[in-house]
Amino acid sequence: MKLSATERLFDIGNAILMILLIVCTLYPFYYVFMASISDSNLLIQHSGLLLKPLGFNLDAFQKVIANPNILTGYGNTLLILIVGTAVNLFFTTIGAYALSRKFMMRKFLMICIVFTMYFSGGLIPTYLLINNYLHMGNSYLALILPVAISTWNLIIMRTSFEAIPEGLLESAKIDGAGEYRILFQIVVPLSMPVIAVMVLYYGVAHWNSWFNAMLFLHDREMFPLQLILREILVQNSTDSMTTGTGNANDTQAIGESIKYATIMVATLPILIAYPFLQKYFVKGVMVGALKE
Amino acid sequence: MANSIRVLLDDIRKNRAIYLMVLPVVLYFFIFKYFPMYGAVIAFKDFSPAKGIWGSDWVGFQHFKDFFQSYYFIRVLRNTFLISFYNLIFGFPAPIILAILLNELRQKLFKSIVQTVSYLPHFISIVVISGLIIDFTNRGGIVNSIIMFFGGQDSALMNNAENFRTIFVSTSVWQELGWSSIIYLAALSGINPELYEAVRVDGAGRFRQIWSVTLPGLIPTIMILLILRIGGLMEVGFEKVVLLYNPNTYETADVISSFVYREGLAQGNDYSYTTAVGLFQSMINFILLISANSLSRRFSGNRLW
């Protein structure tokens, strides 16, 4: 097919726009990476764009990794993530399966569930429930049970279960399989792709969440990584890591590098895993988009 | 009535395993979603923890009146509305345009690189993103050095109330642009290629093809997402507001939900008053959703329910 001049102009313009988009999206991360391995005293004098590291110095990384807060934060986040995602997966799977079967209350329950996506009691009543009535304050239960089911994920999973041919389940039933057996020996093995998507969605949500932890946790030793990050990045407090680094200027300089190193340490797991997982993430949206 | 209960009991007996499986879900929604809705009655009471939700004294619409008459009412309503509105007019069309442009790319590899890169920011935690925003807009930060390059002044941008909305909205668009485009790309893959053939035979150029085939193919998806968006209009990503704002910027940054959080939990403990404010927000959202849905049903035939 021969392209006319305007066609070619369109393609070139389009490609330039896309390259600009890539640059705008990636540059902040590139900058952080370059800044994190730069010499902190050079970095603090520098202003403007960074294309290559200024000097080379990994002190900030050493300080970040040696910081007990970051380490326990990592550990706490992993614990919450693993237990939380397991809880998510269990409740979402059995719930989605049950709601994909035919029974009398199904429609009524679906309406009640979807309604909560558009109307809620609000922040304060939810806080009072968890803190004053369920007494989950200062425990990981407050970070796991209230988010045990995401309504959106439940619907995605139910939609995917409904796509499994009815005949397959019927014949298992005739062979004498109970609902639990059908679920765990037929439906779950057939649904590994959507289950993988759920693990990723729930896992990322646990990894990134900070607000409930801020509301309900009081002991520093229990803080997940994101709360520690908030102190360092948003409230700008690197004191715990910069003590004993000499004069005030040095302290300020290394504090700046520590921020970038912290971002790298906290974001690297996602940056590394992301390209391999990306297609599963997209699959989840696709399944969700095909509802009804 | 008695009859239908008997039918239900029969159904429960027949599908015992299913009802048992759905029970945890019902409990979850009952406890964590519906109990707070019941708890929201404290908006009409003077809640005291000692007396409990039901035992506290009724005060009617007093808290709502107080809110409507307070200095904060106009401020948080204006901020919530403006941030949402800017998010809507800049954030809503952007992923549609991106999806259309991606769809026009001929190079498969290039297309998938752009997609992979553009989805990425969606997965970075809001804490890290906010940290980056604060750092880049600070004195001597990247944004300032660009401003200085064009002859502007170096300043702490996030301490100036004038800048808050611009920075908040533009970074939100940056973070969610790629990810939001996926759903449109899904819709585009469903368009019959023969339609493109047909208009091409009629001599349509690229813009004409986009206008006559691509865009009409997207309209149902656009309408559904627009309804949802309007239904959530009062819900500004408030975690990001709480991370980014400071007393210098409350004037333009404080939205209904950040106000509820600050007055209800962070500083004050005025549970009843802030519950009333939160309920006011939920009600407006719900009314917006219902109106958007019925308008769309009437004019375009697309609807959520």
Coordinates of C-alpha atoms in Angstrom, one line a residue:
Chain A
M1 CA 0.0 0.0 0.0
K2 CA 1.4 3.4 -1.0
L3 CA 1.1 6.2 1.5
S4 CA 0.2 9.7 0.6
A5 CA 2.2 12.6 2.0
T6 CA -0.5 13.6 4.5
E7 CA -0.6 10.0 5.7
R8 CA 3.1 9.9 6.2
L9 CA 3.0 13.3 8.0
F10 CA 0.3 11.9 10.3
D11 CA 2.4 8.8 11.1
I12 CA 5.5 10.9 11.9
G13 CA 3.6 13.4 14.1
N14 CA 2.0 10.5 15.9
A15 CA 5.3 8.8 16.5
I16 CA 6.8 12.0 17.8
L17 CA 3.9 12.5 20.2
M18 CA 4.3 8.9 21.5
I19 CA 8.1 9.4 22.0
L20 CA 7.4 12.6 24.0
L21 CA 4.9 10.6 26.1
I22 CA 7.5 7.9 26.8
V23 CA 10.1 10.6 27.8
C24 CA 7.6 12.4 30.1
T25 CA 6.6 9.2 31.8
L26 CA 10.1 7.7 32.3
Y27 CA 12.2 10.8 32.9
P28 CA 11.2 11.3 36.6
F29 CA 12.2 7.7 37.3
Y30 CA 15.4 8.1 35.3
Y31 CA 16.2 11.3 37.2
V32 CA 15.6 9.6 40.6
F33 CA 17.9 6.7 39.5
M34 CA 20.7 9.1 38.4
A35 CA 20.3 11.2 41.5
S36 CA 20.4 8.2 43.8
I37 CA 23.9 7.1 42.6
S38 CA 25.3 10.7 42.4
D39 CA 27.7 12.2 44.8
S40 CA 25.4 14.0 47.3
N41 CA 27.6 17.2 47.6
L42 CA 27.6 17.6 43.8
L43 CA 23.9 16.9 43.6
I44 CA 22.8 19.5 46.0
Q45 CA 24.7 22.2 44.1
H46 CA 23.2 21.1 40.8
S47 CA 19.9 22.3 39.6
G48 CA 18.0 21.3 36.5
L49 CA 17.9 18.2 34.4
L50 CA 20.2 15.2 35.0
L51 CA 21.3 13.2 32.1
K52 CA 24.1 11.3 33.8
P53 CA 25.1 10.8 37.4
L54 CA 27.2 13.5 39.1
G55 CA 30.1 11.6 40.3
F56 CA 29.4 8.2 41.7
N57 CA 28.5 7.4 45.3
L58 CA 26.5 4.6 46.9
D59 CA 26.6 5.9 50.4
A60 CA 22.9 6.9 50.4
F61 CA 22.0 3.3 49.5
Q62 CA 24.1 2.0 52.4
K63 CA 22.4 4.4 54.8
V64 CA 18.9 3.4 53.5
I65 CA 19.5 -0.3 53.7
A66 CA 21.1 0.0 57.1
N67 CA 18.1 2.0 58.4
P68 CA 16.1 -0.2 60.7
N69 CA 12.9 1.6 59.8
I70 CA 13.1 0.7 56.2
L71 CA 14.0 -2.9 56.9
T72 CA 11.1 -3.5 59.4
G73 CA 8.8 -1.5 57.1
Y74 CA 9.7 -3.9 54.3
G75 CA 9.1 -6.9 56.5
N76 CA 5.8 -5.6 57.8
T77 CA 4.6 -4.8 54.3
L78 CA 5.5 -8.3 53.1
L79 CA 3.7 -9.9 56.1
I80 CA 0.5 -7.8 55.4
L81 CA 0.8 -8.4 51.7
I82 CA 1.1 -12.2 52.0
V83 CA -1.6 -12.7 54.6
G84 CA -3.8 -10.0 53.2
T85 CA -3.7 -11.3 49.6
A86 CA -4.4 -14.9 50.8
V87 CA -7.4 -13.7 52.7
N88 CA -8.5 -11.6 49.6
L89 CA -8.1 -14.6 47.4
F90 CA -10.1 -17.0 49.5
F91 CA -13.1 -14.7 50.1
T92 CA -13.2 -13.4 46.6
T93 CA -13.0 -16.9 45.0
I94 CA -15.7 -18.5 47.1
G95 CA -17.9 -15.4 46.9
A96 CA -17.5 -15.1 43.1
Y97 CA -18.2 -18.8 42.6
A98 CA -21.3 -18.7 44.8
L99 CA -22.6 -15.6 43.0
S100 CA -22.0 -17.2 39.6
R101 CA -24.3 -20.1 40.5
K102 CA -28.1 -20.0 40.2
F103 CA -29.9 -19.6 43.5
M104 CA -32.8 -17.5 44.7
M105 CA -31.1 -14.7 46.6
R106 CA -28.5 -14.1 43.8
K107 CA -30.0 -11.1 42.2
F108 CA -30.9 -9.4 45.4
L109 CA -27.4 -10.0 46.8
M110 CA -25.7 -8.6 43.6
I111 CA -27.8 -5.4 43.8
C112 CA -26.8 -5.0 47.5
I113 CA -23.2 -5.5 46.6
V114 CA -23.1 -3.2 43.6
F115 CA -24.9 -0.5 45.6
T116 CA -21.9 -0.2 47.9
M117 CA -19.8 0.8 45.0
Y118 CA -21.8 4.0 44.7
F119 CA -22.9 4.8 48.2
S120 CA -21.1 4.5 51.5
G121 CA -21.4 5.4 55.1
G122 CA -18.3 7.5 54.9
L123 CA -14.9 7.7 56.5
I124 CA -15.9 8.5 60.1
P125 CA -18.5 5.7 60.6
T126 CA -16.1 3.2 59.1
Y127 CA -13.4 4.4 61.4
L128 CA -15.6 4.1 64.4
L129 CA -16.7 0.6 63.5
I130 CA -13.1 -0.6 63.1
N131 CA -11.6 1.2 66.0
N132 CA -14.4 1.5 68.6
Y133 CA -16.7 -1.4 67.9
L134 CA -14.4 -4.1 66.4
H135 CA -11.4 -3.0 68.5
M136 CA -9.0 -3.6 65.7
G137 CA -6.9 -0.5 66.4
N138 CA -3.2 -1.1 66.4
S139 CA -3.5 -4.5 64.8
Y140 CA -2.9 -5.8 61.3
L141 CA -6.5 -7.0 61.3
A142 CA -7.5 -3.4 60.6
L143 CA -5.4 -3.5 57.4
I144 CA -6.7 -6.9 56.2
L145 CA -10.3 -7.6 57.1
P146 CA -11.9 -4.2 56.1
V147 CA -10.4 -4.7 52.6
A148 CA -10.9 -8.4 52.5
I149 CA -13.1 -8.1 49.3
S150 CA -12.8 -5.5 46.6
T151 CA -16.2 -5.2 45.0
W152 CA -14.7 -4.6 41.6
N153 CA -12.5 -7.6 41.8
L154 CA -15.4 -9.8 43.0
I155 CA -17.3 -8.7 39.9
I156 CA -14.4 -9.4 37.6
M157 CA -14.0 -12.8 39.0
R158 CA -17.7 -13.7 38.9
T159 CA -17.8 -12.6 35.3
S160 CA -14.9 -14.9 34.5
F161 CA -16.5 -17.8 36.3
E162 CA -19.7 -17.3 34.5
A163 CA -17.9 -17.9 31.2
I164 CA -17.1 -21.5 32.1
P165 CA -19.5 -23.8 30.2
E166 CA -22.5 -24.8 32.3
G167 CA -22.4 -28.3 31.0
L168 CA -19.0 -29.0 32.4
L169 CA -20.2 -28.2 35.9
E170 CA -23.5 -30.0 35.4
S171 CA -21.8 -33.2 34.4
A172 CA -19.5 -33.1 37.4
K173 CA -22.5 -32.7 39.6
I174 CA -24.2 -35.7 38.0
D175 CA -21.0 -37.6 38.7
G176 CA -21.6 -36.8 42.4
A177 CA -19.2 -33.8 42.9
G178 CA -20.3 -31.3 45.6
E179 CA -20.0 -27.6 45.1
Y180 CA -16.6 -27.4 47.0
R181 CA -15.2 -30.1 44.8
I182 CA -16.5 -28.4 41.6
L183 CA -15.0 -25.1 42.7
F184 CA -11.6 -26.3 43.8
Q185 CA -11.1 -29.1 41.2
I186 CA -12.7 -27.7 38.1
V187 CA -13.4 -24.0 38.3
V188 CA -10.2 -22.9 40.1
P189 CA -7.8 -24.8 37.8
L190 CA -9.6 -23.4 34.8
S191 CA -9.3 -19.9 36.1
M192 CA -5.7 -19.6 36.8
P193 CA -5.2 -16.5 34.6
V194 CA -7.9 -14.5 36.3
I195 CA -6.6 -15.7 39.7
A196 CA -3.1 -14.5 38.7
V197 CA -4.7 -11.1 37.9
M198 CA -6.4 -11.0 41.3
V199 CA -3.2 -11.8 43.1
L200 CA -1.5 -9.0 41.3
Y201 CA -4.3 -6.4 41.9
Y202 CA -4.6 -7.3 45.6
G203 CA -0.9 -7.5 46.0
V204 CA -0.2 -4.1 44.5
A205 CA -3.0 -2.6 46.6
H206 CA -1.5 -4.0 49.8
W207 CA 2.0 -2.9 48.8
N208 CA 0.9 0.6 48.0
S209 CA -1.6 1.3 50.8
W210 CA -0.7 3.6 53.7
F211 CA -3.9 5.4 54.7
N212 CA -5.5 2.7 56.9
A213 CA -2.1 2.0 58.5
M214 CA -1.8 5.7 59.4
L215 CA -5.3 5.6 60.9
F216 CA -5.1 2.4 62.8
L217 CA -1.5 1.7 63.7
H218 CA 0.3 3.4 66.6
D219 CA 3.4 1.4 67.2
R220 CA 6.3 2.4 64.9
E221 CA 7.6 -1.2 64.8
M222 CA 4.4 -2.2 63.1
F223 CA 4.5 0.5 60.3
P224 CA 4.5 -0.8 56.7
L225 CA 7.0 0.6 54.3
Q226 CA 4.7 3.2 52.8
L227 CA 4.3 5.0 56.2
I228 CA 8.0 5.1 56.6
L229 CA 8.3 6.5 53.0
R230 CA 5.8 9.1 53.8
E231 CA 7.9 10.4 56.7
I232 CA 11.0 10.5 54.5
L233 CA 9.5 11.7 51.3
V234 CA 6.6 13.8 52.2
Q235 CA 7.3 15.1 55.7
N236 CA 10.9 15.4 54.7
S237 CA 12.4 13.8 57.7
T238 CA 15.7 12.0 57.1
D239 CA 17.0 12.8 60.5
S240 CA 17.1 9.2 61.6
M241 CA 19.5 8.3 58.9
T242 CA 21.7 11.5 58.7
T243 CA 22.8 11.7 62.3
G244 CA 26.6 11.7 62.6
T245 CA 27.4 12.7 59.1
G246 CA 29.4 15.8 60.0
N247 CA 28.4 19.4 59.5
A248 CA 25.0 20.8 58.6
N249 CA 25.7 21.1 54.9
D250 CA 26.8 17.5 54.6
T251 CA 23.7 16.4 56.5
Q252 CA 21.4 18.3 54.1
A253 CA 23.2 17.0 51.1
I254 CA 23.1 13.3 52.2
G255 CA 19.5 13.8 53.2
E256 CA 18.7 14.7 49.7
S257 CA 20.5 11.6 48.3
I258 CA 18.8 9.5 50.9
K259 CA 15.4 10.5 49.6
Y260 CA 16.3 9.3 46.1
A261 CA 17.9 6.1 47.3
T262 CA 14.7 5.5 49.4
I263 CA 12.5 5.9 46.3
M264 CA 14.7 3.4 44.4
V265 CA 14.7 0.8 47.2
A266 CA 11.0 1.1 47.6
T267 CA 10.0 1.1 44.0
L268 CA 12.5 -1.3 42.5
P269 CA 10.5 -4.4 43.2
I270 CA 7.6 -3.0 41.1
L271 CA 9.9 -1.6 38.4
I272 CA 11.6 -5.0 38.0
A273 CA 8.6 -7.2 38.2
Y274 CA 6.4 -4.9 36.1
P275 CA 7.4 -5.7 32.5
F276 CA 6.8 -9.4 33.1
L277 CA 3.5 -8.9 34.8
Q278 CA 2.1 -6.2 32.7
K279 CA 0.1 -8.4 30.3
Y280 CA -1.7 -10.0 33.3
F281 CA -2.7 -6.6 34.6
V282 CA -4.1 -5.7 31.3
K283 CA -6.1 -8.9 31.2
G284 CA -7.9 -7.9 34.4
V285 CA -9.1 -4.7 32.9
M286 CA -10.2 -6.6 29.7
V287 CA -12.2 -9.1 31.7
G288 CA -13.8 -6.2 33.6
A289 CA -14.6 -4.4 30.5
L290 CA -16.5 -7.3 29.0
K291 CA -19.1 -7.4 31.7
E292 CA -22.8 -7.9 30.9
Chain B
M1 CA -45.2 -13.8 52.6
A2 CA -45.2 -17.0 54.6
N3 CA -45.2 -18.8 51.3
S4 CA -42.2 -17.0 49.9
I5 CA -40.3 -17.7 53.1
R6 CA -41.1 -21.3 52.6
V7 CA -39.8 -21.2 49.0
L8 CA -36.6 -19.5 50.2
L9 CA -36.1 -22.1 52.9
D10 CA -36.6 -24.8 50.3
D11 CA -34.0 -23.1 48.1
I12 CA -31.5 -22.8 51.0
R13 CA -32.0 -26.5 51.7
K14 CA -31.4 -27.4 48.1
N15 CA -28.4 -25.2 47.6
R16 CA -27.0 -25.4 51.1
A17 CA -23.3 -25.4 49.9
I18 CA -23.9 -22.3 47.8
Y19 CA -25.5 -20.4 50.7
L20 CA -22.7 -21.4 52.9
M21 CA -20.1 -20.1 50.4
V22 CA -21.9 -16.8 50.0
L23 CA -22.2 -16.3 53.8
P24 CA -18.7 -14.8 54.3
V25 CA -19.4 -12.4 51.5
V26 CA -22.7 -11.4 53.0
L27 CA -21.1 -10.9 56.4
Y28 CA -18.3 -8.9 54.9
F29 CA -20.7 -6.5 53.1
F30 CA -23.0 -6.4 56.1
I31 CA -20.3 -5.5 58.6
F32 CA -17.9 -3.3 56.6
K33 CA -20.2 -1.6 54.1
Y34 CA -23.8 -1.6 55.6
F35 CA -23.0 -1.2 59.2
P36 CA -21.2 2.1 58.4
M37 CA -24.2 3.2 56.5
Y38 CA -26.3 2.6 59.7
G39 CA -23.5 4.3 61.7
A40 CA -24.0 7.4 59.5
V41 CA -27.1 8.2 61.6
I42 CA -24.7 9.9 64.0
A43 CA -24.8 12.7 61.5
F44 CA -28.2 13.5 63.0
K45 CA -27.1 12.9 66.6
D46 CA -24.6 14.1 69.1
F47 CA -22.5 11.1 69.1
S48 CA -20.9 10.2 72.4
P49 CA -18.9 6.9 72.5
A50 CA -20.2 6.1 75.9
K51 CA -23.8 6.2 74.8
G52 CA -23.2 4.4 71.5
I53 CA -24.6 5.0 68.1
W54 CA -28.2 4.4 68.9
G55 CA -28.2 5.8 72.5
S56 CA -26.8 9.2 71.6
D57 CA -29.2 12.1 71.5
W58 CA -30.9 13.3 68.3
V59 CA -30.1 16.8 67.1
G60 CA -31.9 16.6 63.7
F61 CA -30.2 18.6 60.9
Q62 CA -28.2 20.8 63.3
H63 CA -24.8 19.6 62.0
F64 CA -25.8 20.1 58.4
K65 CA -27.0 23.6 59.2
D66 CA -23.7 24.3 61.0
F67 CA -21.7 23.1 58.0
F68 CA -23.7 25.1 55.4
Q69 CA -23.2 28.2 57.5
S70 CA -19.6 27.7 58.2
Y71 CA -16.7 29.4 56.5
Y72 CA -15.5 26.1 55.2
F73 CA -18.6 25.1 53.3
I74 CA -18.0 27.3 50.3
R75 CA -14.3 26.7 50.4
V76 CA -14.3 22.8 50.4
L77 CA -17.3 22.7 48.0
R78 CA -15.5 25.0 45.6
N79 CA -12.2 23.1 45.8
T80 CA -13.9 19.7 45.5
F81 CA -15.9 20.9 42.5
L82 CA -13.0 22.7 40.7
I83 CA -10.4 19.9 41.2
S84 CA -13.0 17.3 39.9
F85 CA -14.0 19.5 37.1
Y86 CA -10.5 20.1 35.9
N87 CA -9.7 16.4 36.3
L88 CA -12.8 15.7 34.2
I89 CA -12.0 18.1 31.3
F90 CA -8.3 17.2 31.1
G91 CA -8.3 13.7 32.5
F92 CA -11.3 12.3 30.7
P93 CA -10.4 13.0 27.0
A94 CA -6.7 12.3 27.3
P95 CA -6.9 8.5 27.5
I96 CA -9.4 8.5 24.6
I97 CA -7.0 10.4 22.4
L98 CA -4.1 8.2 23.5
A99 CA -6.0 5.1 22.6
I100 CA -6.9 6.4 19.2
L101 CA -3.3 7.4 18.5
L102 CA -2.0 4.0 19.7
N103 CA -4.5 2.4 17.5
E104 CA -3.1 4.3 14.5
L105 CA 0.5 3.1 15.2
R106 CA 1.6 0.6 12.5
Q107 CA 4.7 -0.7 14.3
K108 CA 3.5 -3.5 16.7
L109 CA 6.6 -3.4 18.8
F110 CA 6.6 0.4 19.2
K111 CA 3.0 0.3 20.1
S112 CA 3.6 -2.3 22.9
I113 CA 6.5 -0.3 24.2
V114 CA 4.4 2.9 24.5
Q115 CA 1.7 0.9 26.2
T116 CA 4.0 -0.7 28.7
V117 CA 5.7 2.5 29.6
S118 CA 2.5 4.6 29.8
Y119 CA 0.8 2.1 32.2
L120 CA 3.7 2.1 34.6
P121 CA 3.0 5.2 36.8
H122 CA -0.4 3.7 37.7
F123 CA 1.4 1.1 39.8
I124 CA 3.7 3.5 41.7
S125 CA 2.4 4.2 45.2
I126 CA 0.8 7.6 45.7
V127 CA 3.2 8.2 48.6
V128 CA 6.2 7.9 46.2
I129 CA 4.4 10.0 43.5
S130 CA 3.6 12.7 46.1
G131 CA 7.2 12.6 47.3
L132 CA 8.4 13.1 43.8
I133 CA 6.0 15.9 43.1
I134 CA 7.0 17.8 46.3
D135 CA 10.7 17.3 45.4
F136 CA 10.5 18.3 41.8
T137 CA 8.4 21.4 42.5
N138 CA 10.7 22.6 45.4
R139 CA 13.3 25.3 45.2
G140 CA 16.0 24.2 42.8
G141 CA 13.9 21.2 41.6
I142 CA 13.5 20.2 38.0
V143 CA 10.3 22.1 37.5
N144 CA 11.8 25.3 38.8
S145 CA 14.9 25.0 36.7
I146 CA 12.7 24.7 33.6
I147 CA 10.7 27.8 34.8
M148 CA 14.0 29.6 35.4
F149 CA 15.2 28.6 31.9
F150 CA 12.3 30.5 30.5
G151 CA 13.0 33.5 32.7
G152 CA 10.8 32.7 35.7
Q153 CA 11.5 32.8 39.4
D154 CA 12.7 30.0 41.6
S155 CA 10.0 29.3 44.3
A156 CA 8.6 26.6 46.5
L157 CA 5.6 25.9 44.1
M158 CA 3.7 23.6 46.5
N159 CA 3.6 26.3 49.2
N160 CA 1.7 28.6 46.9
A161 CA -2.0 28.1 47.0
E162 CA -2.4 29.3 43.4
N163 CA -0.4 26.3 42.0
F164 CA -2.1 23.5 43.9
R165 CA -4.8 22.6 41.5
T166 CA -2.6 22.8 38.4
I167 CA 0.0 20.5 39.9
F168 CA -2.6 18.2 41.4
V169 CA -4.5 17.8 38.2
S170 CA -1.6 17.6 35.7
T171 CA 0.2 14.9 37.8
S172 CA -3.0 12.9 38.1
V173 CA -3.5 13.0 34.3
W174 CA 0.2 12.0 34.0
Q175 CA -0.2 9.0 36.4
E176 CA -3.5 7.6 35.0
L177 CA -3.4 8.5 31.3
G178 CA -2.0 5.2 30.0
W179 CA -3.8 2.9 32.3
S180 CA -7.2 4.5 31.6
S181 CA -6.6 4.0 27.9
I182 CA -6.7 0.2 28.2
I183 CA -10.5 0.0 28.3
Y184 CA -10.8 2.1 25.1
L185 CA -8.2 -0.1 23.4
A186 CA -10.3 -3.1 24.3
A187 CA -13.3 -1.4 22.7
L188 CA -11.2 -0.5 19.6
S189 CA -10.1 -4.1 19.1
G190 CA -13.8 -4.9 18.7
I191 CA -14.4 -2.7 15.7
N192 CA -14.9 -4.6 12.5
P193 CA -11.9 -4.0 10.2
E194 CA -14.2 -4.0 7.2
L195 CA -15.6 -0.7 8.3
Y196 CA -12.2 0.8 7.8
E197 CA -11.9 -0.9 4.3
A198 CA -15.3 0.6 3.4
V199 CA -14.5 4.2 4.2
R200 CA -11.0 3.9 2.7
V201 CA -12.6 2.8 -0.6
D202 CA -14.7 5.9 -0.3
G203 CA -11.5 7.9 -0.2
A204 CA -11.4 8.8 3.5
G205 CA -8.0 9.9 4.9
R206 CA -6.7 9.1 8.4
F207 CA -8.6 11.8 10.2
R208 CA -11.8 11.0 8.3
Q209 CA -11.4 7.3 9.3
I210 CA -10.9 8.2 13.0
W211 CA -13.9 10.5 12.8
S212 CA -16.3 8.2 11.0
V213 CA -15.3 4.7 12.3
T214 CA -13.0 4.8 15.3
L215 CA -14.9 7.5 17.3
P216 CA -18.4 6.1 16.8
G217 CA -17.0 2.7 17.8
L218 CA -15.9 4.2 21.1
I219 CA -19.1 6.1 22.0
P220 CA -20.8 3.4 24.1
T221 CA -17.6 2.9 26.2
I222 CA -17.1 6.7 26.5
M223 CA -20.7 7.2 27.7
I224 CA -20.5 4.5 30.4
L225 CA -17.2 5.8 31.7
L226 CA -18.5 9.3 31.6
I227 CA -21.5 8.3 33.7
L228 CA -19.3 6.6 36.2
R229 CA -16.9 9.6 36.3
I230 CA -19.8 12.0 36.9
G231 CA -21.1 9.7 39.7
G232 CA -17.7 10.0 41.4
L233 CA -17.4 13.7 40.7
M234 CA -17.2 14.6 44.4
E235 CA -14.6 12.0 45.2
V236 CA -11.3 13.6 44.6
G237 CA -8.4 11.3 45.2
F238 CA -8.2 12.5 48.7
E239 CA -5.2 10.4 49.8
K240 CA -3.1 12.5 47.4
V241 CA -4.6 15.7 48.7
V242 CA -3.8 14.7 52.3
L243 CA -0.2 13.9 51.2
L244 CA 0.3 17.1 49.2
Y245 CA -1.5 19.9 50.9
N246 CA -0.2 22.0 53.8
P247 CA -1.7 24.9 55.8
N248 CA -0.4 27.3 53.1
T249 CA -2.5 25.7 50.4
Y250 CA -5.7 24.7 52.4
E251 CA -7.4 27.6 50.6
T252 CA -7.3 25.9 47.3
A253 CA -6.5 22.3 48.2
D254 CA -8.9 21.4 51.0
V255 CA -11.7 19.2 49.6
I256 CA -14.7 17.7 51.4
S257 CA -13.0 14.4 52.2
S258 CA -9.7 15.9 53.4
F259 CA -11.8 18.3 55.6
V260 CA -13.7 15.3 57.0
Y261 CA -10.4 13.5 57.7
R262 CA -8.7 16.5 59.3
E263 CA -11.6 17.7 61.4
G264 CA -12.9 14.2 62.3
L265 CA -9.8 12.1 62.8
A266 CA -6.5 14.0 62.5
Q267 CA -7.1 17.1 64.6
G268 CA -10.6 17.4 66.1
N269 CA -12.7 14.5 67.1
D270 CA -16.0 15.9 66.0
Y271 CA -17.4 12.6 64.8
S272 CA -21.0 13.7 64.3
Y273 CA -20.3 16.9 62.5
T274 CA -17.8 15.4 60.1
T275 CA -20.1 12.4 59.4
A276 CA -22.7 14.9 58.4
V277 CA -20.3 16.5 56.0
G278 CA -19.3 13.1 54.6
L279 CA -22.9 12.1 54.2
F280 CA -23.6 15.4 52.3
Q281 CA -20.9 14.4 49.9
S282 CA -22.2 10.8 49.4
M283 CA -25.7 12.1 48.8
I284 CA -24.5 14.6 46.1
N285 CA -22.5 11.8 44.4
F286 CA -25.4 9.5 44.4
I287 CA -27.8 12.2 42.9
L288 CA -25.2 13.0 40.3
L289 CA -24.8 9.3 39.3
I290 CA -28.6 8.8 39.0
S291 CA -29.0 12.0 37.0
A292 CA -26.1 11.2 34.7
N293 CA -27.4 7.8 34.0
S294 CA -30.9 8.9 33.2
L295 CA -29.7 11.8 31.0
S296 CA -27.5 9.3 29.1
R297 CA -30.3 6.8 28.8
R298 CA -32.5 9.5 27.3
F299 CA -30.1 11.0 24.9
S300 CA -27.7 8.2 23.9
G301 CA -29.3 5.0 24.9
N302 CA -26.2 4.0 26.9
R303 CA -26.8 3.3 30.6
L304 CA -25.4 1.6 33.6
W305 CA -28.7 0.1 34.7

